[in-house]
Amino acid sequence: MNWSLQELQYKLSTAYEISQFLVALVGLLSILSMFAPRIPDRVITYMSIALPKAGMSWLLVYIAPKYYYSKKAKLLQESELATTPDLADVCLNSIGDLKDDTCYVTGLVNRGNTCFMNSVLQALSSLPQLHIYLESINYASSSLSLPVTRTLLLTLRTITKPIRKRCSYRPIDITVALSSNARIISREQQDAHEFFQLVSSELDTEGQLLKKEYEGIKTALDVMDSTHHSWVNRVYRSKPPSTLENPMTGSLANRLSCTQCGYTGPIRHFSFNNIQLIVPEKFTTTLTECISQFTSIETIPEVNCQKCSFDTTLSAMKHEMYLLKQQVKKLKMEGKESKRKQEYAKRIQELKRSSADMEKRLKEGRIEDDDDSLRTVNRLSTKQVMIAKLPKILCFHISRSAFLDNGAIYKNPCQILFPEYLDMAPYCTSGTLHSQPHLPMSSPTDTHAYYRLMSTVVHYGSHSSGHFVAYKRRIYPEKCRCHQCGGRTENWVCQNTWYRVSDTKVDHASLDEVLKSNPYMLLYEAIDDDSIPKIEDPLLYIHDLQL
């Protein structure tokens, strides 16, 4: 193709004008996105009709992202992907030898300050127990719409699949499935920890829906004649409820004790999907030191003690009765039969009944019931939190927020040293619980609860801005169980190969590089004692020797 100089100048000028127009259009869309929350609903409704007719429906994602994603989410809720198990089950048998540790994995496209989401998705993709759970939920029911579960399974399997050439994937489906949260669809930098919590809570919500369906069918089978539903019975009774439990959910035990009277209230249990650890104000610390601080006995001033409140209220009642009796006795000695004497006598009877009831409750130990008549008494108390039930997947959130004297917030740069293998048994409750305020809630035992490091999320930058990347261990199934390969189970294998993933950029990394990173989130997975390498290398178990 031979162009004259004049034609070439014309084409370059046209291309320059088009590029200038596109740059101006992107700038305009960025400005409009700032005012999108204040656009009237009537205008958004009109634009939602006019723009698709003009072939510019894509503009809605910039002008009215909340409307755009809510409409997409509604369509996804009713789509084949949300209701068809096979569509979410991506085949992992993409290369001949799944054991080949020289291959790569798929990166994720940053769709506008979405590195917080990409890093968490990459970290989650290296958790075999999560894959097993999602597969179990995916195939447990084909009648329920499970948009988050199935789009997450689709995304995680896509970025776990081994590949020879580098490529990237746009996680649009999972973004749409989570679009009910306005923070996910905004163009502002968000927090990886918040995204992790959102994903875990949405999985819990859809898991509860499946449990209700399972229990409903089980109840129906119990009242039916067994000769008419034998095949259905086998299917639903073969699914133990434990497979429907979120592997990221555990339970914490909380004890609160009064140092004045020694009273300890009931041990309260709370579910959790991650443990937040506070980093100390120093140059270096260890993960075990932070966990020990999290489970240590804490002294708290001015805490309401129910037992002291009961004792104080009961003493006040008895003192009031004594004074009223003295007044009645005085009136009798003066020979006066007044209305005041009757009121005193009535009040004494009320106090007798109330004090008798309180003494009975004290004797029976029923002092935690709500009672507005109690006088609130605050005492110096001790508080301790320990892990009552360990999850299969243990997530640590390293809180790095710190405050200056003037109230300004900054990021604590303390280097946290963490092991590849971690024993969580010292931080868990045992069969015996102590109620004494000065003693630990549970005594150490000879048992172990080992966890293996699977992935980390690292943040670079300041407290208010920066970039998230993920380090993740390579995992692969011995045999793919997707509908194409026809495998019955997927036994996942964990290699010592690691990847550093920054959005679309995927590179191999060493374990030493992973352990030297300064993490924002750490994800461990429970393993058997036999899975721990029989190597006399202390750096495998605690990394704080490398300062």
Coordinates of C-alpha atoms in Angstrom, one line a residue:
M1 CA 0.0 0.0 0.0
N2 CA 1.6 3.2 -1.2
W3 CA 0.5 6.5 0.3
S4 CA 1.5 9.9 -0.7
L5 CA 2.9 12.3 1.9
Q6 CA -0.4 14.3 1.9
E7 CA -2.5 11.1 2.5
L8 CA -0.2 10.0 5.3
Q9 CA -0.4 13.4 7.0
Y10 CA -4.2 13.3 6.7
K11 CA -4.5 9.9 8.2
L12 CA -2.1 10.8 11.1
S13 CA -4.1 13.9 11.7
T14 CA -7.4 11.9 11.8
A15 CA -5.9 9.3 14.1
Y16 CA -4.6 12.1 16.4
E17 CA -8.1 13.7 16.5
I18 CA -9.7 10.4 17.3
S19 CA -7.2 9.7 20.1
Q20 CA -7.9 13.2 21.5
F21 CA -11.6 12.6 21.4
L22 CA -11.2 9.2 23.3
V23 CA -9.0 10.8 25.9
A24 CA -11.6 13.6 26.4
L25 CA -14.4 11.0 26.6
V26 CA -12.5 9.0 29.3
G27 CA -12.0 12.2 31.2
L28 CA -15.7 13.1 31.0
L29 CA -16.7 9.6 32.1
S30 CA -14.4 9.8 35.1
I31 CA -15.9 13.2 36.1
L32 CA -19.5 11.8 35.6
S33 CA -18.6 8.8 37.8
M34 CA -17.9 11.2 40.7
F35 CA -21.4 12.6 40.5
A36 CA -23.1 9.3 39.7
P37 CA -24.5 8.8 43.3
R38 CA -26.2 12.2 43.0
I39 CA -27.9 11.6 39.6
P40 CA -31.7 11.6 40.1
D41 CA -33.4 8.2 39.6
R42 CA -35.6 9.6 36.9
V43 CA -32.6 10.6 34.8
I44 CA -31.0 7.2 35.4
T45 CA -34.2 5.5 34.3
Y46 CA -34.3 7.6 31.1
M47 CA -30.6 6.9 30.3
S48 CA -31.1 3.2 30.9
I49 CA -33.6 3.2 28.1
A50 CA -32.0 5.6 25.7
L51 CA -28.4 4.5 25.8
P52 CA -29.0 0.8 24.9
K53 CA -31.1 2.0 22.0
A54 CA -28.2 4.1 20.8
G55 CA -25.8 1.2 21.1
M56 CA -24.0 2.8 24.1
S57 CA -25.2 0.7 27.0
W58 CA -21.6 0.4 28.2
L59 CA -21.7 4.0 29.3
L60 CA -24.0 3.0 32.2
V61 CA -21.1 1.4 34.0
Y62 CA -19.5 4.8 34.3
I63 CA -22.5 7.0 34.7
A64 CA -24.6 4.8 36.9
P65 CA -22.5 1.9 38.1
K66 CA -24.9 0.9 40.9
Y67 CA -27.8 0.6 38.5
Y68 CA -25.7 -1.1 35.9
Y69 CA -24.4 -3.8 38.3
S70 CA -27.7 -4.3 40.0
K71 CA -29.3 -5.0 36.7
K72 CA -26.5 -7.4 35.8
A73 CA -26.8 -9.1 39.2
K74 CA -30.5 -9.7 38.6
L75 CA -29.8 -11.2 35.2
L76 CA -27.0 -13.4 36.8
Q77 CA -29.4 -14.6 39.5
E78 CA -31.6 -16.1 36.8
S79 CA -28.8 -17.1 34.5
E80 CA -27.6 -20.6 33.6
L81 CA -24.3 -20.0 35.4
A82 CA -26.1 -19.4 38.7
T83 CA -28.2 -22.5 38.3
T84 CA -26.1 -25.0 36.3
P85 CA -23.3 -26.8 38.2
D86 CA -21.4 -27.9 35.1
L87 CA -20.9 -24.3 33.8
A88 CA -19.0 -23.4 36.9
D89 CA -16.8 -26.5 36.8
V90 CA -13.8 -25.4 34.7
C91 CA -11.6 -28.3 33.5
L92 CA -8.2 -28.2 35.1
N93 CA -6.6 -30.7 32.7
S94 CA -5.2 -28.0 30.4
I95 CA -1.7 -29.5 30.0
G96 CA -0.4 -33.0 29.7
D97 CA 1.5 -33.2 32.9
L98 CA -0.3 -31.5 35.9
K99 CA 2.8 -32.0 38.0
D100 CA 4.9 -29.7 35.8
D101 CA 5.9 -26.9 38.2
T102 CA 7.4 -24.7 35.4
C103 CA 3.9 -23.8 34.1
Y104 CA 2.1 -20.5 35.0
V105 CA -1.3 -19.6 36.2
T106 CA -3.7 -17.0 34.9
G107 CA -3.5 -13.4 36.1
L108 CA -6.5 -11.1 36.7
V109 CA -7.1 -7.8 34.9
N110 CA -7.3 -4.7 37.0
R111 CA -10.6 -3.1 36.1
G112 CA -9.9 0.2 37.9
N113 CA -8.4 0.0 41.4
T114 CA -9.4 -3.6 41.8
C115 CA -6.0 -5.0 42.9
F116 CA -7.6 -5.5 46.4
M117 CA -10.1 -8.0 44.8
N118 CA -7.6 -9.6 42.5
S119 CA -5.1 -10.3 45.3
V120 CA -7.7 -12.0 47.5
L121 CA -9.1 -14.1 44.6
Q122 CA -5.5 -15.3 43.8
A123 CA -4.9 -16.1 47.5
L124 CA -8.2 -18.0 47.8
S125 CA -7.4 -20.0 44.6
S126 CA -4.6 -21.9 46.5
L127 CA -6.8 -23.3 49.2
P128 CA -7.7 -27.0 48.4
Q129 CA -10.3 -27.1 51.2
L130 CA -12.1 -24.1 49.6
H131 CA -12.2 -25.8 46.2
I132 CA -13.6 -29.0 47.8
Y133 CA -16.3 -26.9 49.6
L134 CA -17.3 -25.0 46.5
E135 CA -17.5 -28.2 44.5
S136 CA -19.6 -29.8 47.2
I137 CA -22.0 -26.8 47.3
N138 CA -22.0 -26.6 43.5
Y139 CA -23.2 -30.1 42.9
A140 CA -25.4 -30.4 46.1
S141 CA -28.3 -28.7 44.4
S142 CA -29.2 -27.8 40.8
S143 CA -32.5 -26.1 41.8
L144 CA -31.1 -23.3 43.9
S145 CA -29.5 -20.2 42.4
L146 CA -26.1 -19.8 43.9
P147 CA -24.5 -16.9 42.0
V148 CA -21.6 -16.1 44.5
T149 CA -20.7 -19.8 45.0
R150 CA -20.7 -20.7 41.4
T151 CA -19.0 -17.6 40.0
L152 CA -16.3 -17.9 42.7
L153 CA -15.8 -21.5 41.8
L154 CA -15.6 -20.5 38.1
T155 CA -13.0 -17.8 38.9
L156 CA -10.9 -19.8 41.2
R157 CA -10.6 -22.8 38.9
T158 CA -9.8 -20.5 36.0
I159 CA -6.9 -18.9 37.8
T160 CA -5.7 -22.3 39.2
K161 CA -5.6 -24.1 35.9
P162 CA -2.0 -24.6 34.7
I163 CA -1.0 -22.8 31.5
R164 CA 2.1 -22.7 29.2
K165 CA 1.7 -19.1 28.0
R166 CA 0.9 -16.1 30.2
C167 CA -2.7 -14.9 29.9
S168 CA -5.2 -13.0 32.0
Y169 CA -8.9 -13.2 33.0
R170 CA -11.5 -10.5 33.7
P171 CA -13.4 -11.5 36.9
I172 CA -16.6 -9.8 35.8
D173 CA -19.0 -12.6 37.0
I174 CA -17.8 -12.5 40.6
T175 CA -17.9 -8.7 40.6
V176 CA -21.5 -8.8 39.4
A177 CA -22.5 -11.5 41.9
L178 CA -21.2 -9.2 44.7
S179 CA -22.6 -6.0 43.3
S180 CA -25.0 -5.6 46.1
N181 CA -22.0 -4.1 48.0
A182 CA -21.6 -0.6 46.7
R183 CA -17.9 -0.5 47.7
I184 CA -17.0 -3.3 45.3
I185 CA -18.3 -1.6 42.2
S186 CA -16.8 1.8 42.9
R187 CA -13.7 3.1 41.2
E188 CA -12.0 3.9 44.5
Q189 CA -9.2 1.9 46.2
Q190 CA -10.7 -0.5 48.7
D191 CA -9.5 -3.0 51.3
A192 CA -8.5 -6.6 50.7
H193 CA -9.6 -7.7 54.2
E194 CA -13.1 -6.2 53.7
F195 CA -13.4 -8.0 50.4
F196 CA -12.4 -11.3 52.0
Q197 CA -15.0 -10.9 54.7
L198 CA -17.7 -10.1 52.1
V199 CA -16.9 -13.2 50.1
S200 CA -17.0 -15.4 53.3
S201 CA -20.3 -13.9 54.5
E202 CA -21.9 -14.4 51.1
L203 CA -20.8 -18.0 51.0
D204 CA -22.3 -18.4 54.5
T205 CA -25.6 -17.0 53.2
E206 CA -25.8 -19.3 50.2
G207 CA -24.7 -22.2 52.3
Q208 CA -27.6 -21.6 54.7
L209 CA -30.0 -21.7 51.8
L210 CA -28.7 -25.1 50.8
K211 CA -28.9 -26.4 54.4
K212 CA -32.5 -25.3 54.6
E213 CA -33.2 -27.2 51.3
Y214 CA -31.3 -30.2 52.6
E215 CA -33.2 -30.3 55.9
G216 CA -36.5 -29.8 54.2
I217 CA -36.0 -32.7 51.9
K218 CA -34.7 -34.8 54.8
T219 CA -37.8 -34.1 56.8
A220 CA -40.0 -34.9 53.8
L221 CA -38.2 -38.2 53.3
D222 CA -38.7 -39.1 57.0
V223 CA -42.5 -39.0 56.6
M224 CA -42.6 -40.8 53.2
D225 CA -42.7 -44.5 52.6
S226 CA -39.1 -45.7 52.1
T227 CA -40.1 -47.9 49.2
H228 CA -41.1 -44.9 47.0
H229 CA -38.0 -42.8 47.5
S230 CA -35.0 -45.1 47.9
W231 CA -32.9 -43.5 45.2
V232 CA -33.6 -40.0 46.5
N233 CA -32.9 -41.2 50.0
R234 CA -29.5 -42.5 49.0
V235 CA -28.6 -39.2 47.3
Y236 CA -29.5 -36.8 50.1
R237 CA -28.6 -39.0 53.1
S238 CA -25.2 -39.6 51.6
K239 CA -24.3 -35.9 51.9
P240 CA -23.2 -35.3 55.5
P241 CA -24.0 -31.9 56.8
S242 CA -20.3 -31.3 57.6
T243 CA -19.6 -30.9 53.8
L244 CA -21.9 -27.8 53.9
E245 CA -19.9 -26.0 56.5
N246 CA -17.9 -23.0 55.4
P247 CA -14.2 -24.1 55.8
M248 CA -13.2 -20.5 56.8
T249 CA -15.6 -20.4 59.8
G250 CA -14.4 -21.2 63.3
S251 CA -15.5 -20.3 66.8
L252 CA -13.9 -18.2 69.5
A253 CA -14.5 -18.6 73.3
N254 CA -14.7 -15.4 75.3
R255 CA -14.3 -15.3 79.1
L256 CA -14.9 -12.2 81.3
S257 CA -14.1 -12.4 85.0
C258 CA -14.3 -9.9 87.9
T259 CA -11.1 -9.5 89.9
Q260 CA -13.1 -8.2 93.0
C261 CA -15.5 -11.1 93.6
G262 CA -14.0 -13.7 91.3
Y263 CA -17.2 -14.2 89.4
T264 CA -16.9 -15.4 85.8
G265 CA -19.9 -15.2 83.5
P266 CA -20.9 -17.9 81.0
I267 CA -18.2 -18.6 78.4
R268 CA -19.6 -17.0 75.2
H269 CA -18.8 -18.3 71.8
F270 CA -18.6 -16.3 68.6
S271 CA -18.1 -17.4 65.0
F272 CA -15.2 -15.9 63.0
N273 CA -13.8 -16.1 59.5
N274 CA -10.5 -14.4 60.2
I275 CA -8.4 -13.3 63.2
Q276 CA -7.3 -9.7 63.4
L277 CA -3.8 -9.3 64.9
I278 CA -2.5 -6.0 66.1
V279 CA 1.1 -5.3 65.1
P280 CA 3.2 -3.8 67.9
E281 CA 5.1 -0.5 67.6
K282 CA 8.6 -1.9 67.0
F283 CA 10.8 -2.9 64.1
T284 CA 10.2 -6.7 64.1
T285 CA 7.8 -9.1 65.6
T286 CA 6.7 -12.7 65.0
L287 CA 3.3 -14.2 64.1
T288 CA 3.4 -16.4 67.2
E289 CA 4.0 -13.3 69.4
C290 CA 1.0 -11.6 67.9
I291 CA -1.2 -14.7 68.3
S292 CA -0.1 -15.0 72.0
Q293 CA -1.0 -11.3 72.5
F294 CA -4.4 -12.0 70.9
T295 CA -5.1 -14.9 73.3
S296 CA -3.5 -13.4 76.4
I297 CA -5.4 -12.3 79.6
E298 CA -6.3 -8.6 79.3
T299 CA -7.2 -6.3 82.2
I300 CA -10.2 -4.0 81.6
P301 CA -11.3 -1.3 84.0
E302 CA -14.9 -0.3 84.7
V303 CA -16.7 -3.4 83.5
N304 CA -20.2 -4.2 84.8
C305 CA -20.0 -7.3 87.2
Q306 CA -23.4 -9.0 87.5
K307 CA -22.5 -10.7 90.7
C308 CA -21.2 -7.5 92.4
S309 CA -24.4 -5.7 91.1
F310 CA -26.5 -8.4 92.8
D311 CA -24.6 -8.2 96.0
T312 CA -24.7 -4.4 96.1
T313 CA -28.5 -4.3 95.3
L314 CA -29.3 -7.0 97.9
S315 CA -27.3 -5.1 100.6
A316 CA -29.0 -1.9 99.7
M317 CA -32.4 -3.6 100.0
K318 CA -31.6 -5.0 103.4
H319 CA -30.3 -1.7 104.6
E320 CA -33.5 0.0 103.4
M321 CA -35.6 -2.6 105.2
Y322 CA -33.6 -2.0 108.4
L323 CA -34.3 1.8 108.2
L324 CA -38.0 1.3 107.4
K325 CA -38.4 -1.0 110.4
Q326 CA -36.7 1.6 112.6
Q327 CA -39.2 4.2 111.4
V328 CA -42.2 1.8 112.0
K329 CA -40.9 1.0 115.5
K330 CA -40.5 4.8 116.2
L331 CA -44.1 5.4 115.1
K332 CA -45.4 2.6 117.3
M333 CA -43.5 4.0 120.3
E334 CA -45.2 7.4 119.7
G335 CA -48.6 5.6 119.4
K336 CA -49.3 7.1 116.0
E337 CA -51.4 5.1 113.5
S338 CA -50.7 7.1 110.3
K339 CA -50.9 6.5 106.6
R340 CA -47.1 6.7 106.5
K341 CA -46.8 3.6 108.7
Q342 CA -48.9 1.6 106.3
E343 CA -46.8 2.7 103.4
Y344 CA -43.6 1.7 105.3
A345 CA -45.1 -1.7 106.0
K346 CA -46.1 -2.2 102.4
R347 CA -42.6 -1.2 101.2
I348 CA -41.0 -3.6 103.7
Q349 CA -43.1 -6.5 102.3
E350 CA -42.1 -5.6 98.7
L351 CA -38.4 -5.5 99.7
K352 CA -38.7 -8.9 101.5
R353 CA -40.2 -10.5 98.4
S354 CA -37.6 -9.0 96.1
S355 CA -34.6 -9.9 98.3
A356 CA -35.9 -13.4 98.7
D357 CA -36.2 -13.7 95.0
M358 CA -32.7 -12.4 94.5
E359 CA -31.2 -14.7 97.1
K360 CA -32.9 -17.6 95.4
R361 CA -31.4 -16.6 92.0
L362 CA -28.0 -16.2 93.6
K363 CA -28.2 -19.7 95.1
E364 CA -29.3 -21.2 91.8
G365 CA -26.8 -19.2 89.7
R366 CA -29.4 -17.3 87.7
I367 CA -27.8 -13.9 87.8
E368 CA -27.3 -13.3 84.1
D369 CA -31.0 -12.7 83.5
D370 CA -31.9 -9.1 82.7
D371 CA -33.1 -7.1 85.7
D372 CA -33.7 -3.4 85.6
S373 CA -33.9 -3.2 89.4
L374 CA -30.2 -3.9 89.8
R375 CA -27.7 -1.3 90.7
T376 CA -24.9 -1.3 88.1
V377 CA -21.5 -1.9 89.7
N378 CA -18.3 -1.6 87.6
R379 CA -15.2 -3.4 88.6
L380 CA -11.7 -4.2 87.3
S381 CA -12.1 -7.3 85.2
T382 CA -10.0 -9.7 83.1
K383 CA -10.9 -10.8 79.6
Q384 CA -9.4 -13.6 77.5
V385 CA -10.2 -14.9 74.1
M386 CA -9.1 -18.4 72.8
I387 CA -10.1 -20.5 69.8
A388 CA -12.8 -23.0 70.6
K389 CA -13.1 -24.5 67.2
L390 CA -10.4 -24.2 64.5
P391 CA -11.5 -23.7 60.9
K392 CA -10.0 -25.8 58.1
I393 CA -8.8 -22.5 56.6
L394 CA -7.3 -20.0 59.0
C395 CA -6.9 -16.4 57.9
F396 CA -4.9 -13.8 59.8
H397 CA -5.5 -10.1 59.1
I398 CA -2.5 -8.1 60.1
S399 CA -3.9 -4.7 61.3
R400 CA -1.3 -2.0 60.6
S401 CA -3.3 1.1 61.4
A402 CA -1.6 3.3 64.0
F403 CA -2.3 6.8 65.3
L404 CA -0.1 9.8 66.0
D405 CA -0.7 12.1 69.0
N406 CA -2.5 14.6 66.8
G407 CA -5.0 11.9 65.7
A408 CA -3.5 11.4 62.2
I409 CA -3.5 7.7 61.0
Y410 CA -0.6 6.0 59.4
K411 CA 0.6 2.5 58.4
N412 CA 2.7 0.6 60.9
P413 CA 5.6 -0.8 58.9
C414 CA 6.6 -3.4 61.5
Q415 CA 8.1 -6.5 59.9
I416 CA 6.2 -9.6 60.9
L417 CA 8.0 -12.9 60.6
F418 CA 5.9 -16.0 60.1
P419 CA 6.5 -19.7 59.6
E420 CA 5.6 -22.0 56.8
Y421 CA 4.1 -24.5 59.3
L422 CA 2.2 -23.3 62.4
D423 CA 0.9 -25.2 65.4
M424 CA -2.3 -23.6 66.7
A425 CA -2.9 -26.0 69.6
P426 CA -1.4 -23.7 72.3
Y427 CA -4.0 -21.0 71.5
C428 CA -7.1 -23.3 71.7
T429 CA -9.3 -24.4 74.5
S430 CA -9.0 -27.9 75.9
G431 CA -11.5 -30.1 77.7
T432 CA -11.0 -28.2 80.9
L433 CA -12.0 -24.5 81.3
H434 CA -10.8 -22.4 84.2
S435 CA -13.0 -19.7 85.7
Q436 CA -10.4 -18.0 87.9
P437 CA -9.7 -14.4 86.7
H438 CA -5.9 -14.7 87.0
L439 CA -5.6 -18.2 85.3
P440 CA -5.7 -18.9 81.5
M441 CA -9.0 -20.2 80.2
S442 CA -7.4 -23.6 79.3
S443 CA -4.2 -25.4 80.2
P444 CA -1.8 -26.5 77.5
T445 CA -2.0 -30.1 76.2
D446 CA 0.2 -32.5 74.3
T447 CA -2.0 -32.4 71.2
H448 CA -1.1 -30.5 68.0
A449 CA -3.1 -28.6 65.4
Y450 CA -0.8 -28.0 62.4
Y451 CA -1.4 -25.6 59.6
R452 CA 0.5 -25.0 56.4
L453 CA 1.0 -21.6 54.7
M454 CA -0.9 -21.5 51.4
S455 CA -1.0 -17.9 50.4
T456 CA -0.4 -14.3 51.5
V457 CA -1.6 -10.8 50.5
V458 CA 1.0 -8.0 50.7
H459 CA 0.3 -4.3 50.6
Y460 CA 2.7 -1.8 49.2
G461 CA 2.2 1.9 49.9
S462 CA 0.8 4.1 52.6
H463 CA -2.3 3.7 54.8
S464 CA -4.6 5.5 52.4
S465 CA -3.3 4.3 49.1
G466 CA -1.0 1.6 47.5
H467 CA -1.1 -1.7 45.7
F468 CA -2.0 -5.3 46.7
V469 CA -0.2 -8.4 45.4
A470 CA -0.5 -12.0 46.3
Y471 CA 1.9 -14.9 46.9
K472 CA 0.3 -18.3 46.4
R473 CA 1.4 -21.9 46.5
R474 CA 0.9 -24.0 43.5
I475 CA -1.8 -26.7 43.9
Y476 CA -3.1 -29.2 41.3
P477 CA -5.5 -32.2 41.4
E478 CA -4.3 -35.7 40.8
K479 CA -7.2 -36.0 38.4
C480 CA -9.7 -33.4 37.3
R481 CA -13.3 -34.2 38.3
C482 CA -15.1 -31.8 36.0
H483 CA -18.0 -33.1 33.9
Q484 CA -15.7 -33.4 30.9
C485 CA -13.0 -35.5 32.6
G486 CA -15.5 -37.5 34.6
G487 CA -13.4 -37.9 37.8
R488 CA -15.3 -38.7 41.0
T489 CA -13.0 -36.9 43.4
E490 CA -10.2 -34.4 43.3
N491 CA -7.3 -35.1 45.5
W492 CA -5.3 -31.9 45.6
V493 CA -1.6 -31.9 45.8
C494 CA 0.4 -29.0 47.2
Q495 CA 3.8 -28.3 45.7
N496 CA 6.6 -26.1 47.0
T497 CA 6.3 -23.9 43.9
W498 CA 5.2 -20.4 44.6
Y499 CA 3.8 -17.6 42.4
R500 CA 3.9 -13.8 42.9
V501 CA 0.8 -12.4 41.3
S502 CA 0.3 -8.6 40.7
D503 CA -2.9 -8.3 38.7
T504 CA -2.0 -9.7 35.2
K505 CA 1.7 -10.1 36.0
V506 CA 2.5 -13.7 37.2
D507 CA 6.1 -14.7 38.2
H508 CA 7.6 -17.6 40.0
A509 CA 8.8 -17.0 43.5
S510 CA 10.8 -18.8 46.1
L511 CA 9.6 -19.7 49.6
D512 CA 12.3 -17.5 51.1
E513 CA 10.9 -14.5 49.1
V514 CA 7.5 -15.3 50.5
L515 CA 8.7 -15.5 54.1
K516 CA 10.6 -12.2 53.7
S517 CA 7.5 -10.3 52.5
N518 CA 5.7 -8.2 55.0
P519 CA 2.1 -9.6 54.9
Y520 CA -1.2 -7.9 55.2
M521 CA -3.1 -11.2 55.2
L522 CA -1.9 -14.8 55.8
L523 CA -3.9 -17.9 54.8
Y524 CA -3.1 -21.2 56.4
E525 CA -4.8 -24.6 55.9
A526 CA -5.1 -27.4 58.3
I527 CA -3.0 -30.5 57.7
D528 CA -2.3 -33.9 59.3
D529 CA 0.8 -34.5 61.3
D530 CA 2.1 -36.7 58.5
S531 CA 2.0 -33.9 56.0
I532 CA 4.8 -32.0 57.8
P533 CA 8.2 -32.6 56.1
K534 CA 10.6 -34.6 58.2
I535 CA 13.3 -32.1 57.9
E536 CA 15.5 -30.8 60.7
D537 CA 15.2 -27.2 59.5
P538 CA 14.0 -24.7 62.2
L539 CA 13.4 -22.1 59.5
L540 CA 10.5 -24.2 58.3
Y541 CA 8.7 -23.7 61.5
I542 CA 9.7 -20.3 62.7
H543 CA 11.2 -17.6 60.5
D544 CA 12.1 -15.1 63.2
L545 CA 15.7 -16.4 63.2
Q546 CA 16.3 -14.5 60.0
L547 CA 16.4 -10.9 61.2

